[in-house]
CSV table of C-alpha atoms in Angstrom, one decimal:
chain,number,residue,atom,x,y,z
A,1,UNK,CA,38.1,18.5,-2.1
A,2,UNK,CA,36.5,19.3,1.1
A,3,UNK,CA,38.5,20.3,4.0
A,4,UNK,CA,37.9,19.1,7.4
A,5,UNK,CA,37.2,21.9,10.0
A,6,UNK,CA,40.8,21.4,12.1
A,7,UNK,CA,42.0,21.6,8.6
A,8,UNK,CA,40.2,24.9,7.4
A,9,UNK,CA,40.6,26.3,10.6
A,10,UNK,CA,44.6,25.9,10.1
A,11,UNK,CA,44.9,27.8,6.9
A,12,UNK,CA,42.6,30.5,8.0
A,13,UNK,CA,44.5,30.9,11.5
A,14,UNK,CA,48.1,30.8,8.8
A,15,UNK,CA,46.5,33.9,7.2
A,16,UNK,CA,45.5,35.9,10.4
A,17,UNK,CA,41.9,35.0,11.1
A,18,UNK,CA,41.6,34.8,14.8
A,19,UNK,CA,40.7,30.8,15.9
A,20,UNK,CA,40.3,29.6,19.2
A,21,UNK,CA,42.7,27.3,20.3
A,22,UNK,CA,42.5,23.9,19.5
A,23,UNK,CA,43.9,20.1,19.1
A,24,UNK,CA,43.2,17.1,17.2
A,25,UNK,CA,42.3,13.8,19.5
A,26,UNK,CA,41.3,10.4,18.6
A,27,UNK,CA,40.8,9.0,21.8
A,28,UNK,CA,39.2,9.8,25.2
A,29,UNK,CA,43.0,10.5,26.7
A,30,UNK,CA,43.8,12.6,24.0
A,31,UNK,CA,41.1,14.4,24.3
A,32,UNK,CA,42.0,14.7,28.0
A,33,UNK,CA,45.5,15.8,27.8
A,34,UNK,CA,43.8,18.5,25.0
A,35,UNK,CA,41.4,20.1,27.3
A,36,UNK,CA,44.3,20.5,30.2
A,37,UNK,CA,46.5,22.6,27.7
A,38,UNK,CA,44.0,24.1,26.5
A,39,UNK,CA,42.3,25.3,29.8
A,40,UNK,CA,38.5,24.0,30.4
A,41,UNK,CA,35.6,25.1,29.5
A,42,UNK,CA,36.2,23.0,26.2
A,43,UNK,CA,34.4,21.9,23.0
A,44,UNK,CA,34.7,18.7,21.6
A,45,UNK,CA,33.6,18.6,18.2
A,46,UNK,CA,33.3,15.5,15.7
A,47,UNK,CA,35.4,15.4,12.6
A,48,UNK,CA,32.8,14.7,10.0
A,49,UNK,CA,31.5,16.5,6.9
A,50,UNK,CA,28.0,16.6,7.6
A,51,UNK,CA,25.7,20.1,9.0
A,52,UNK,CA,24.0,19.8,11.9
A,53,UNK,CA,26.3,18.5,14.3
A,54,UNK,CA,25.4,20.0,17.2
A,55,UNK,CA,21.7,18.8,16.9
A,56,UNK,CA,23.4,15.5,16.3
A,57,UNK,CA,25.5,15.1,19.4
A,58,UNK,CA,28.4,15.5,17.8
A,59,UNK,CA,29.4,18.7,19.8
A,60,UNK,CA,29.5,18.8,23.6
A,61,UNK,CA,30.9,21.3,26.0
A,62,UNK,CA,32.9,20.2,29.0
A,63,UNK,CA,33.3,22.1,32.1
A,64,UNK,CA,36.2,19.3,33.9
A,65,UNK,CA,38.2,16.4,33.1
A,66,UNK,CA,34.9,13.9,33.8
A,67,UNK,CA,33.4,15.6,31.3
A,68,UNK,CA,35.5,16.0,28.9
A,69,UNK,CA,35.8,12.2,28.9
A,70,UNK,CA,32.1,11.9,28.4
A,71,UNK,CA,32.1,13.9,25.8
A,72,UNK,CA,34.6,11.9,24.2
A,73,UNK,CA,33.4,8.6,24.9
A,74,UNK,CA,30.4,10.1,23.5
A,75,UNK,CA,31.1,11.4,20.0
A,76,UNK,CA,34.4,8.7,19.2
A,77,UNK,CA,33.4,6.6,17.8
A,78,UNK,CA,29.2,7.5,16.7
A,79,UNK,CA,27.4,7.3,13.7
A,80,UNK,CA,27.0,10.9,12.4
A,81,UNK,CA,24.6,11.0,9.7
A,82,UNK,CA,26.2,7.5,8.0
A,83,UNK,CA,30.0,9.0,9.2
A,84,UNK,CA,31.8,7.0,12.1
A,85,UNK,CA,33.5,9.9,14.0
A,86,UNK,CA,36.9,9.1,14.6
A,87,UNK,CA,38.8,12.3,15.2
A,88,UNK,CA,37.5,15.4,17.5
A,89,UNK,CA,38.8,18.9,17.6
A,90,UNK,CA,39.6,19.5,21.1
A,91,UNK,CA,38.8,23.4,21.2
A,92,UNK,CA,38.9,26.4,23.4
A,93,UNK,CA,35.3,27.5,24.3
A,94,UNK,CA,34.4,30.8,23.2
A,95,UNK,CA,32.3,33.0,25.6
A,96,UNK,CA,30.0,35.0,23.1
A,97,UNK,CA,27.3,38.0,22.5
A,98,UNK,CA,26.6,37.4,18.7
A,99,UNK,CA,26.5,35.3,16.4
A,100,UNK,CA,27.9,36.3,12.5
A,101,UNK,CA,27.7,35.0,9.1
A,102,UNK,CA,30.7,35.5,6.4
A,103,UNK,CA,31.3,33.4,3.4
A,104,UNK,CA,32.8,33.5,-0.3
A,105,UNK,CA,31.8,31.4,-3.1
A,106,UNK,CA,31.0,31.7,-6.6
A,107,UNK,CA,27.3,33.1,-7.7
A,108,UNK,CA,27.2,31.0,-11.2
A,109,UNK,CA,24.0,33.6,-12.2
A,110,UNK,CA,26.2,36.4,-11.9
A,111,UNK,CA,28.9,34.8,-13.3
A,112,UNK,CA,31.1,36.6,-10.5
A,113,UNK,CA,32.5,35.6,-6.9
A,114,UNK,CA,30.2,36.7,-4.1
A,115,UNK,CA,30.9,37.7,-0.4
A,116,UNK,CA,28.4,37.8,1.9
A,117,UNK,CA,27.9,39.0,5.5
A,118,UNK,CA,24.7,38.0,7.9
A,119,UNK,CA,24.0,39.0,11.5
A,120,UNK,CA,22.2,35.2,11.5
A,121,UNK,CA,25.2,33.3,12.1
A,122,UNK,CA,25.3,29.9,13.9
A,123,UNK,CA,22.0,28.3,11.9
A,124,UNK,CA,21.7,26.9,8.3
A,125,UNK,CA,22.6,29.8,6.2
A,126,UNK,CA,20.9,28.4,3.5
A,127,UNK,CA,17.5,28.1,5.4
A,128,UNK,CA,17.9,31.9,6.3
A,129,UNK,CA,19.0,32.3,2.4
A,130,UNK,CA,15.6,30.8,1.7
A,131,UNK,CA,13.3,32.1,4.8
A,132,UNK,CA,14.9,35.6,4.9
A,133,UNK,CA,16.8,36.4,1.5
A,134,UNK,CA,17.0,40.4,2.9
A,135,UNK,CA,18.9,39.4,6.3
A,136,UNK,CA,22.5,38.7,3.5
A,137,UNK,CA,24.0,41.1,2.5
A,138,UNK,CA,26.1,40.3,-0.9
A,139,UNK,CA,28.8,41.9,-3.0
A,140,UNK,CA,29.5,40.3,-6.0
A,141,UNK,CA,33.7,40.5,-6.8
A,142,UNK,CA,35.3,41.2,-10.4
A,143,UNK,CA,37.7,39.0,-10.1
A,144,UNK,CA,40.4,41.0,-11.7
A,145,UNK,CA,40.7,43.5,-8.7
A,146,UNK,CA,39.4,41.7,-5.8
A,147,UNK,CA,37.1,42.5,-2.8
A,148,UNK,CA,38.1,46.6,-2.9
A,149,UNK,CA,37.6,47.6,1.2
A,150,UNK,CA,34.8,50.3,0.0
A,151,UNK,CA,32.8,46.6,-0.9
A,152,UNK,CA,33.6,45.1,2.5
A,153,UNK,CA,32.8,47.5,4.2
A,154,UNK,CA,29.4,48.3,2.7
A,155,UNK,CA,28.7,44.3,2.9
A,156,UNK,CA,29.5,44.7,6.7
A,157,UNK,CA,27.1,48.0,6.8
A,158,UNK,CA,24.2,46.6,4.8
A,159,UNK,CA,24.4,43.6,6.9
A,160,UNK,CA,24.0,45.8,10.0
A,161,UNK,CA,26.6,44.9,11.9
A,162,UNK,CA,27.9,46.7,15.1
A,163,UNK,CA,30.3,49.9,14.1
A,164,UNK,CA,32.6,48.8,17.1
A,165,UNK,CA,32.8,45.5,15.6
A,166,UNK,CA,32.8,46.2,12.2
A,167,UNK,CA,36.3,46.9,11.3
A,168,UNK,CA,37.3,43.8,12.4
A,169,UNK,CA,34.6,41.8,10.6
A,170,UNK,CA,34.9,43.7,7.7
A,171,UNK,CA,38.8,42.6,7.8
A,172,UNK,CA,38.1,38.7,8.5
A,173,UNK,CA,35.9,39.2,5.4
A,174,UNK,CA,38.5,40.4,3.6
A,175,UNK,CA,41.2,38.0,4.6
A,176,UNK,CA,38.2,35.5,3.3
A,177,UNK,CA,38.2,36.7,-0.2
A,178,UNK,CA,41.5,36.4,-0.8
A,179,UNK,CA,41.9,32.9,0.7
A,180,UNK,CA,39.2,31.7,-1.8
A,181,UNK,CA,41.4,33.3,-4.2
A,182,UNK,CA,44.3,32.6,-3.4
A,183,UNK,CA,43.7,28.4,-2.5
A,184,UNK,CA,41.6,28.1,-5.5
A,185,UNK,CA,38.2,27.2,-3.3
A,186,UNK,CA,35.4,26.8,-4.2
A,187,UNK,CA,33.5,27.9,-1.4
A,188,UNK,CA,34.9,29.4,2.5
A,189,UNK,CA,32.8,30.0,5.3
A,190,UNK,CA,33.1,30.8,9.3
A,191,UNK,CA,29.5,29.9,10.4
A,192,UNK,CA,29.4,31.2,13.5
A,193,UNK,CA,31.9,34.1,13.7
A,194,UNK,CA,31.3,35.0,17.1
A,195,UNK,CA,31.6,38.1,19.0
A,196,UNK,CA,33.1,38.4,22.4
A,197,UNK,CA,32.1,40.5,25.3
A,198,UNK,CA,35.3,42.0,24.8
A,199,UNK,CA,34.3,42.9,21.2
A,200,UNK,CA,36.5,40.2,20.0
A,201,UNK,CA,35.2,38.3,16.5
A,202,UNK,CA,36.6,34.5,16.7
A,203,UNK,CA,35.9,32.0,13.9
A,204,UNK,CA,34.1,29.2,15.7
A,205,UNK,CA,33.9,26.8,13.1
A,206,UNK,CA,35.3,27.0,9.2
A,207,UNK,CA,34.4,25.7,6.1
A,208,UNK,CA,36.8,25.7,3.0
A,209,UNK,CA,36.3,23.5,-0.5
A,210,UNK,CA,38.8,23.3,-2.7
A,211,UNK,CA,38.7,22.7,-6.7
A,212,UNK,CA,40.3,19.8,-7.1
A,213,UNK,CA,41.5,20.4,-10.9
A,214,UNK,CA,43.2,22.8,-9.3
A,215,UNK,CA,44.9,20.8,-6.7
A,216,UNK,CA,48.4,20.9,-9.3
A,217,UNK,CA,48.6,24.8,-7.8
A,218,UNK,CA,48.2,23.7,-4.3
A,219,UNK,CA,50.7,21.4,-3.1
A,220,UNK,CA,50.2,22.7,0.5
A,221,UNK,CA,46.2,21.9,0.2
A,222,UNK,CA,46.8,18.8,-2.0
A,223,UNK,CA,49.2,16.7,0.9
A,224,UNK,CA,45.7,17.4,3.0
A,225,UNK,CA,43.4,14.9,0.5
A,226,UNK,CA,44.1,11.9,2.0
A,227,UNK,CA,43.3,12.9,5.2
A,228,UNK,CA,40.1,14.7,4.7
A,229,UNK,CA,38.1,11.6,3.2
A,230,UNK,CA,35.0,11.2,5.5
A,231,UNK,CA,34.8,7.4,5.3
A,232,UNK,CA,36.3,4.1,4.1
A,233,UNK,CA,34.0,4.9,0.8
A,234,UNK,CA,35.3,8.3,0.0
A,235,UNK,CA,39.1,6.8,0.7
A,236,UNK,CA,38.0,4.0,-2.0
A,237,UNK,CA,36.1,6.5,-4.4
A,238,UNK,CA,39.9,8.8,-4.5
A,239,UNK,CA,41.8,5.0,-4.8
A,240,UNK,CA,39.2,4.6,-7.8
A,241,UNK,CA,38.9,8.2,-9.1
A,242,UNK,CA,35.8,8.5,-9.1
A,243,UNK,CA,33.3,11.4,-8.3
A,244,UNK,CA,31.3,10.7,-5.2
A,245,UNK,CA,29.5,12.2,-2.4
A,246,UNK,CA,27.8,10.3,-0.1
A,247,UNK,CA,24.1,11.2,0.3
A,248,UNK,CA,21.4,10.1,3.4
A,249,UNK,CA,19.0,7.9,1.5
A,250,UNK,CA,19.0,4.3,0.5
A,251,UNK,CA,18.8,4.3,-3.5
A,252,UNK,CA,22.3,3.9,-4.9
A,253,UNK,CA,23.4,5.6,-8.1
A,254,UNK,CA,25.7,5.2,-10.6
A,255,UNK,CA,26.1,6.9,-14.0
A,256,UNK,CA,28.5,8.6,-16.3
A,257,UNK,CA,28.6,12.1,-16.8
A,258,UNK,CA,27.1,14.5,-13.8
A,259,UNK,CA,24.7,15.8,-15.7
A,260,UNK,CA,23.0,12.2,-15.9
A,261,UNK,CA,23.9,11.4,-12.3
A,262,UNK,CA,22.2,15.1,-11.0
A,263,UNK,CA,18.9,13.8,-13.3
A,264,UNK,CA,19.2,10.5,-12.0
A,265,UNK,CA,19.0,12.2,-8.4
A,266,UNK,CA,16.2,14.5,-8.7
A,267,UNK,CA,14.0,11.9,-10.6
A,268,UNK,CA,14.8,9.9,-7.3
A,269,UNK,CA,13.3,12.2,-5.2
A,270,UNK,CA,10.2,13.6,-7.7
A,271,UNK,CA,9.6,9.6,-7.5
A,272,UNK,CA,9.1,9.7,-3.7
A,273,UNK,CA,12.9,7.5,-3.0
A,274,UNK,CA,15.9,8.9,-1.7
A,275,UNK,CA,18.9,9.0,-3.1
A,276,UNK,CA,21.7,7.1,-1.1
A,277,UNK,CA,25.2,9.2,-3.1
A,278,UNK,CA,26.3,10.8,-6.3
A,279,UNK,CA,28.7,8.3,-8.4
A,280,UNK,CA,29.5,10.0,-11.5
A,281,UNK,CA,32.1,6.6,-12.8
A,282,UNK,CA,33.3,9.4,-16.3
A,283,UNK,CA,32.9,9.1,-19.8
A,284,UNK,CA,35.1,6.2,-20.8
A,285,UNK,CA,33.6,4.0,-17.8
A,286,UNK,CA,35.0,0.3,-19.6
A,287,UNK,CA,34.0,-2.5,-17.2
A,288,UNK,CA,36.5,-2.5,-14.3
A,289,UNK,CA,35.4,1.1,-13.7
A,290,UNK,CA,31.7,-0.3,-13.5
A,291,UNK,CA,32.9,-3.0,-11.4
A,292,UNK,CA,34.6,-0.9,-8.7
A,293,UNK,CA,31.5,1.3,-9.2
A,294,UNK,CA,29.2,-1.3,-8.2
A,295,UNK,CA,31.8,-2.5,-5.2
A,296,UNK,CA,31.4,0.7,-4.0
A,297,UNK,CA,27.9,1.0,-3.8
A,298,UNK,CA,26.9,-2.3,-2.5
A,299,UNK,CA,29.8,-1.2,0.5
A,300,UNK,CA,27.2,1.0,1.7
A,301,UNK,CA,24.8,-0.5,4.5
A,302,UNK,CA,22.3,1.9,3.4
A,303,UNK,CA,21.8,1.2,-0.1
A,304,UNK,CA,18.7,-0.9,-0.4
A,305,UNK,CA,18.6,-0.6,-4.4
A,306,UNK,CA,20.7,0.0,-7.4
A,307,UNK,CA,20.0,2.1,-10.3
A,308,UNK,CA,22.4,2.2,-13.6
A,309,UNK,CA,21.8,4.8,-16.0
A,310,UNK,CA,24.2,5.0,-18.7
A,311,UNK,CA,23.8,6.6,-21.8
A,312,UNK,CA,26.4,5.8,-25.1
A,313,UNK,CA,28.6,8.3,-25.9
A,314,UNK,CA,32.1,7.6,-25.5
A,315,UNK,CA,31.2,4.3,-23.4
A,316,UNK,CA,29.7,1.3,-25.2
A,317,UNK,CA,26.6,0.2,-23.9
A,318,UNK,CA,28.0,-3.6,-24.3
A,319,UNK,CA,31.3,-2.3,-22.4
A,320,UNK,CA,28.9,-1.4,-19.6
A,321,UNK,CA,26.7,-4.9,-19.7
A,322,UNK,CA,30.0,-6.9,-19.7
A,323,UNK,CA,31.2,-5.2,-16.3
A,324,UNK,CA,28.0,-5.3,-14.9
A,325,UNK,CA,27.5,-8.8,-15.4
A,326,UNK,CA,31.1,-9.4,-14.5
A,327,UNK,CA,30.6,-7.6,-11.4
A,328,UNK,CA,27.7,-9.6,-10.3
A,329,UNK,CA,28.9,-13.1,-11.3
A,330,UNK,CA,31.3,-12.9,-8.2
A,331,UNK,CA,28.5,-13.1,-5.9
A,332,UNK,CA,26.7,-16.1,-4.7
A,333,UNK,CA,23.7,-13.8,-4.3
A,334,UNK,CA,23.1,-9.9,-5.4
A,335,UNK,CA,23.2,-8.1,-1.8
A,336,UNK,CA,20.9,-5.8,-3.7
A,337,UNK,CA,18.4,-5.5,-6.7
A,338,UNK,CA,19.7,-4.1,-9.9
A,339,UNK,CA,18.2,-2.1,-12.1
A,340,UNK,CA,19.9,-1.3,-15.6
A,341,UNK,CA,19.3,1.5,-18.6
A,342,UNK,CA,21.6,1.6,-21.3
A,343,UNK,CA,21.0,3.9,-24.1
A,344,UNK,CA,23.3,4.8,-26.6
A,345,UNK,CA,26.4,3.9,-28.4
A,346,UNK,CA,26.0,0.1,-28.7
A,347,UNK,CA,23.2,-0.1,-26.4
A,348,UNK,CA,20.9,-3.1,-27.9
A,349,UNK,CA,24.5,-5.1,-28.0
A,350,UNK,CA,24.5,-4.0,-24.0
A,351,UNK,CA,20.9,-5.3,-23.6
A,352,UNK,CA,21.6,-8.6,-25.4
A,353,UNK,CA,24.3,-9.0,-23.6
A,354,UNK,CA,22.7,-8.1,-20.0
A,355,UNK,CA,22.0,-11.4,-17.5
A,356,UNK,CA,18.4,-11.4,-16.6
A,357,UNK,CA,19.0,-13.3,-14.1
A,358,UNK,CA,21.1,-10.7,-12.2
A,359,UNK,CA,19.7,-7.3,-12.7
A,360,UNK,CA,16.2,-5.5,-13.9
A,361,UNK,CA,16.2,-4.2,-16.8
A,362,UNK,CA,14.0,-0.9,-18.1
A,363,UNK,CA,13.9,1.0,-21.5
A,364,UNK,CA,13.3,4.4,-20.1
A,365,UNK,CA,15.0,6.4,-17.2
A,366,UNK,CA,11.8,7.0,-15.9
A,367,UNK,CA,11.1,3.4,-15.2
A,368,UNK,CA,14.5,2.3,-14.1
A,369,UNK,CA,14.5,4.6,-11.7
A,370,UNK,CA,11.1,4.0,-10.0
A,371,UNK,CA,11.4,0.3,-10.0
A,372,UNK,CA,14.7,1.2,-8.0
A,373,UNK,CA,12.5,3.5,-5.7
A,374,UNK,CA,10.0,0.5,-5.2
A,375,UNK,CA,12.9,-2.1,-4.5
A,376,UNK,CA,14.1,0.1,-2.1
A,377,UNK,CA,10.8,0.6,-0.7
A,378,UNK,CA,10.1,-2.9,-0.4
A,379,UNK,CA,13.2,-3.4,1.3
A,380,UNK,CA,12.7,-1.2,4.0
A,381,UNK,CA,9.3,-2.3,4.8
């Protein structure tokens, strides 16, 4: 479950990480009335889940009241990378020297938590990750004692941060670790901390996801889902229980089991398409699953093209067909081209039973999914 940034910000300000001041607005008045408690200069930011809002438009700094109304008429309301804003965060402007990097999530190589600490805050940690591997500095965590302060506090010196700063950054850090812990997250970030002239370190933006099998030890975290869908079709994927993430591109995909849908994504993109969200509709997928599956997808105005790969395990390839084929009766015309591969458990039954007339059909993954990339390709042309 990902955590909106108001949201985030919240539980990190609850355990003593300093935030600048801030309030939630959904319209241009509210966003008003925020910046005049607040005190200008202000920063309204868009409430989406999406990086690179600032390159977006979806921040904007306002020095007076007309601005602050611009700004809000501005962002309410945009498409953000596919994400209607409808919320801002009405925030105190932070007057900084330095820009910081701290974050905590789990290093799966190492099979150990992981905190890390960058003097290149404020840009795409995981381009500088990439770019300039040197410029983090890690510690990996045994989770049975915690971050110990000696860790911290080399993190904060191999990092090369300021000594008259570092105290304080190597405490925020801290306080960081044990929130992850603590909420059962799965990642937590402040990208930027920023640094004050006065030597201050604020969290300017936070990031915080939370394992949602663990939700049952959260109740605090878990009264937040609702409100931190992005869009009508995350709300529906939770009403459904599904796993979804919406993605940028316009080939849809639907499949059961993540290993299959992640597969299903990459040969998307070695096949020169781009893949439009992860729907992962489980194991037992029987057709009403498939047929909220393919309501979902064909709710997206980007899809141009559908690709189905199921494989038999514990669902029936003639399960599948039959809720497929449902699915696609109810419309007087298939907003968008199909394309089906069933293998497995009961998968000739599934083929037999597949309408022709409604989707394309492939024996292999490979060719399923790159008459999907073509179909979207055509469509966009």
């Amino acid at each position: 479950m990902k955590l909106h940034e108001y949201q985030a910000k919240s539980v990190f300000a609850e355990a003593g990480i300093p935030t600048p001041g801030s309030e939630l607005a959904e319209s241009a008045e509210e966003v008003v009335s925020a910046a005049e408690t607040i005190g200008y200069p202000v920063a309204v930011k868009a409430q989406v889940q999406v990086g690179g809002r600032g390159k977006a438009g979806g921040i904007l700094l306002a020095e007076d009241e007309d601005e602050a109304r611009e700004a809000a008429d501005s962002i309410l309301g945009m498409d953000l990378k596919g994400y209607t804003v409808e919320r801002v965060l009405v925030e105190e402007a932070v007057d900084f020297t330095d820009e910081l990097y701290v974050g905590v999530t789990m290093d799966r190589s190492a099979g150990r938590p992981v905190a890390m600490v960058s003097r290149k805050g404020g840009v795409n940690i995981e381009e500088v990750a990439e770019e300039d591997p040197d410029a983090i500095a890690r510690e990996h965590v045994d989770p049975s004692f915690g971050l110990h302060p000696y860790q911290a506090r080399r993190a904060i010196y191999d990092a090369g941060i300021d000594r008259e700063i570092a105290g304080d950054v190597s405490s925020v850090l801290t306080t960081l670790y044990d929130l992850w812990d603590e909420k059962d997250a799965s990642d937590a970030e402040i990208n930027p901390l920023m640094v004050t002239g006065e030597g201050e370190v604020i969290a300017a933006d936070a990031v915080m996801n939370i394992d949602e099998d663990a939700l049952f030890r959260q109740p605090d975290l878990a009264e937040m889902e609702e409100d931190s869908y992005t869009d009508d079709l995350e709300r529906k994927a939770g009403e459904y229980g599904f796993d979804y993430v919406r993605l940028e591109g316009n080939v849809g995909i639907i499949g059961n089991g993540a290993g299959l849908v992640m597969t299903t994504l990459d040969l998307v993109d070695y096949y020169g398409g781009e893949p439009a969200n992860f729907l992962d509709v489980g194991g037992g997928a029987k057709a009403e699953r498939i047929t909220n599956a393919l309501d979902m997808v064909f709710s997206d105005e980007n899809v141009e093209s559908v690709v189905f790969n199921i494989f038999g395990g514990i669902t029936r390839g003639d399960e599948v067909a039959k809720g497929i084929n449902d699915a696609l009766s109810e419309f007087d015309e298939i907003p968008k081209p199909v394309v089906v591969r069933l293998a497995g458990t009961n998968a000739e039954e599934g083929m037999e039973i597949l309408n022709a007339d409604l989707v394309q059909v492939e024996e292999t993954l490979e060719e399923a999914v790159q008459r999907a990339v073509e179909n979207a390709q055509e469509a966009g042309a």
